[in-house]
Coordinates of C-alpha atoms in Angstrom, one line a residue:
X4 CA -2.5 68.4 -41.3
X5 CA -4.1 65.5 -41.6
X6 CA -7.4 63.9 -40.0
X7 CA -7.3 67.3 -38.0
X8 CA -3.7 66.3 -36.7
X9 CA -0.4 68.2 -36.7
X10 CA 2.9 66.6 -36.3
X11 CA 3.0 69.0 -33.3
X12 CA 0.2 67.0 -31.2
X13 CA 3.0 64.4 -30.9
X14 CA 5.9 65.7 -28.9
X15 CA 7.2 62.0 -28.8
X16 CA 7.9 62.1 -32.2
X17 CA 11.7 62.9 -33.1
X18 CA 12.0 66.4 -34.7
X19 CA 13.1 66.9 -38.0
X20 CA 15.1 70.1 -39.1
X21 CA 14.2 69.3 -43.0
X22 CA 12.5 71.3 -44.8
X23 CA 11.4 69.9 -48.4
X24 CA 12.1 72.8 -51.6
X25 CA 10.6 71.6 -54.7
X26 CA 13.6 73.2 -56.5
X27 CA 16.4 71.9 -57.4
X28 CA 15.3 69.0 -54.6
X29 CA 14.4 66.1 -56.6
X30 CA 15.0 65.8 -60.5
X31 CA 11.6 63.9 -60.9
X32 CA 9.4 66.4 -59.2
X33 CA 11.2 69.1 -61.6
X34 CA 10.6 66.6 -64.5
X35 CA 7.3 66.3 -63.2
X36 CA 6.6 69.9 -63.1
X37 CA 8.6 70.7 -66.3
X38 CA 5.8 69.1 -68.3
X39 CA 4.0 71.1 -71.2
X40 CA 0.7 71.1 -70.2
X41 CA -0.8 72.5 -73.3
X42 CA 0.8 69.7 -75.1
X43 CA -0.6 66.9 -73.0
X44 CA -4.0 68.8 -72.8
X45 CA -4.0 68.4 -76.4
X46 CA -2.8 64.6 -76.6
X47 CA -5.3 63.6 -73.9
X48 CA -8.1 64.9 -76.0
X49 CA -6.6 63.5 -79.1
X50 CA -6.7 60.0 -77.5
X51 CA -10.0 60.5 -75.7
X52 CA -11.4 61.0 -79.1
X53 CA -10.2 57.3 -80.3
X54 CA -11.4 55.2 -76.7
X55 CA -13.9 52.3 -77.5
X56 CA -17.2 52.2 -75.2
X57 CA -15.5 50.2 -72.2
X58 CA -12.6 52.4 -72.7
X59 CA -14.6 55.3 -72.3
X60 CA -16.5 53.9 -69.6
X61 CA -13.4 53.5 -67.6
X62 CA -12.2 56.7 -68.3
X63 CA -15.2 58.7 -67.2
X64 CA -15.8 56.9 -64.2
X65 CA -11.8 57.1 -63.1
X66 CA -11.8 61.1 -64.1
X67 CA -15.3 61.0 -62.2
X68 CA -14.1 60.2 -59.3
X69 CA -10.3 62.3 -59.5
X70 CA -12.3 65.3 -60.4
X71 CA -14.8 64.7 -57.1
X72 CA -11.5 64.3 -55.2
X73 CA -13.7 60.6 -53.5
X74 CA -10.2 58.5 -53.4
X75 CA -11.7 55.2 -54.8
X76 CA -9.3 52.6 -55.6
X77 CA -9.4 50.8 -59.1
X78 CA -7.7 48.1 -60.8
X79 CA -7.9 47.9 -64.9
X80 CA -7.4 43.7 -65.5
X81 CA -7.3 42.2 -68.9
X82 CA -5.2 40.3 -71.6
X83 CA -2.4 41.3 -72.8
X84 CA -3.1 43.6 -75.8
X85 CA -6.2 45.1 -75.3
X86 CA -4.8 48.3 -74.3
X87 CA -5.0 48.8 -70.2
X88 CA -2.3 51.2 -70.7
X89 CA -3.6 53.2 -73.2
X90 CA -6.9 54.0 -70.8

């Protein structure tokens, strides 16, 4: 549901018999979930540990706003080499 809308409010719509199964459905959505979360856990706050001030800054306020579930939008821009991906 979305908005406070079902599918169902919307007997125009064509039906659909498919019903989505995370298993076995889609190899990246099993990659996805196949993940070792205690091992990422630990990178992230590995690499946390060596962000510079703007890094950080970024970081914080992006994790901010995921963790407060407030579905801003945000675009990191810079040179090449100054580590975007690494934030």
């Amino acid at each position: 549901m979305r908005n406070g809308h079902r599918l169902e409010y919307f007997p125009t719509l064509p039906k659909s018999n498919y019903i989505p199964s995370v298993h076995g459905e889609n190899q990246l959505v099993e990659e996805e979930l196949a993940y070792d979360r205690h091992s990422l856990t630990t990178d992230a706050d590995n690499a946390k540990d060596r962000l510079n001030d703007d890094q950080r800054n970024a970081y914080d306020t992006i994790l901010n706003v995921v963790t407060n579930k407030e579905g801003k939008l945000f675009f990191v821009y810079g040179s090449g080499g100054i580590d975007k991906t690494f934030v």
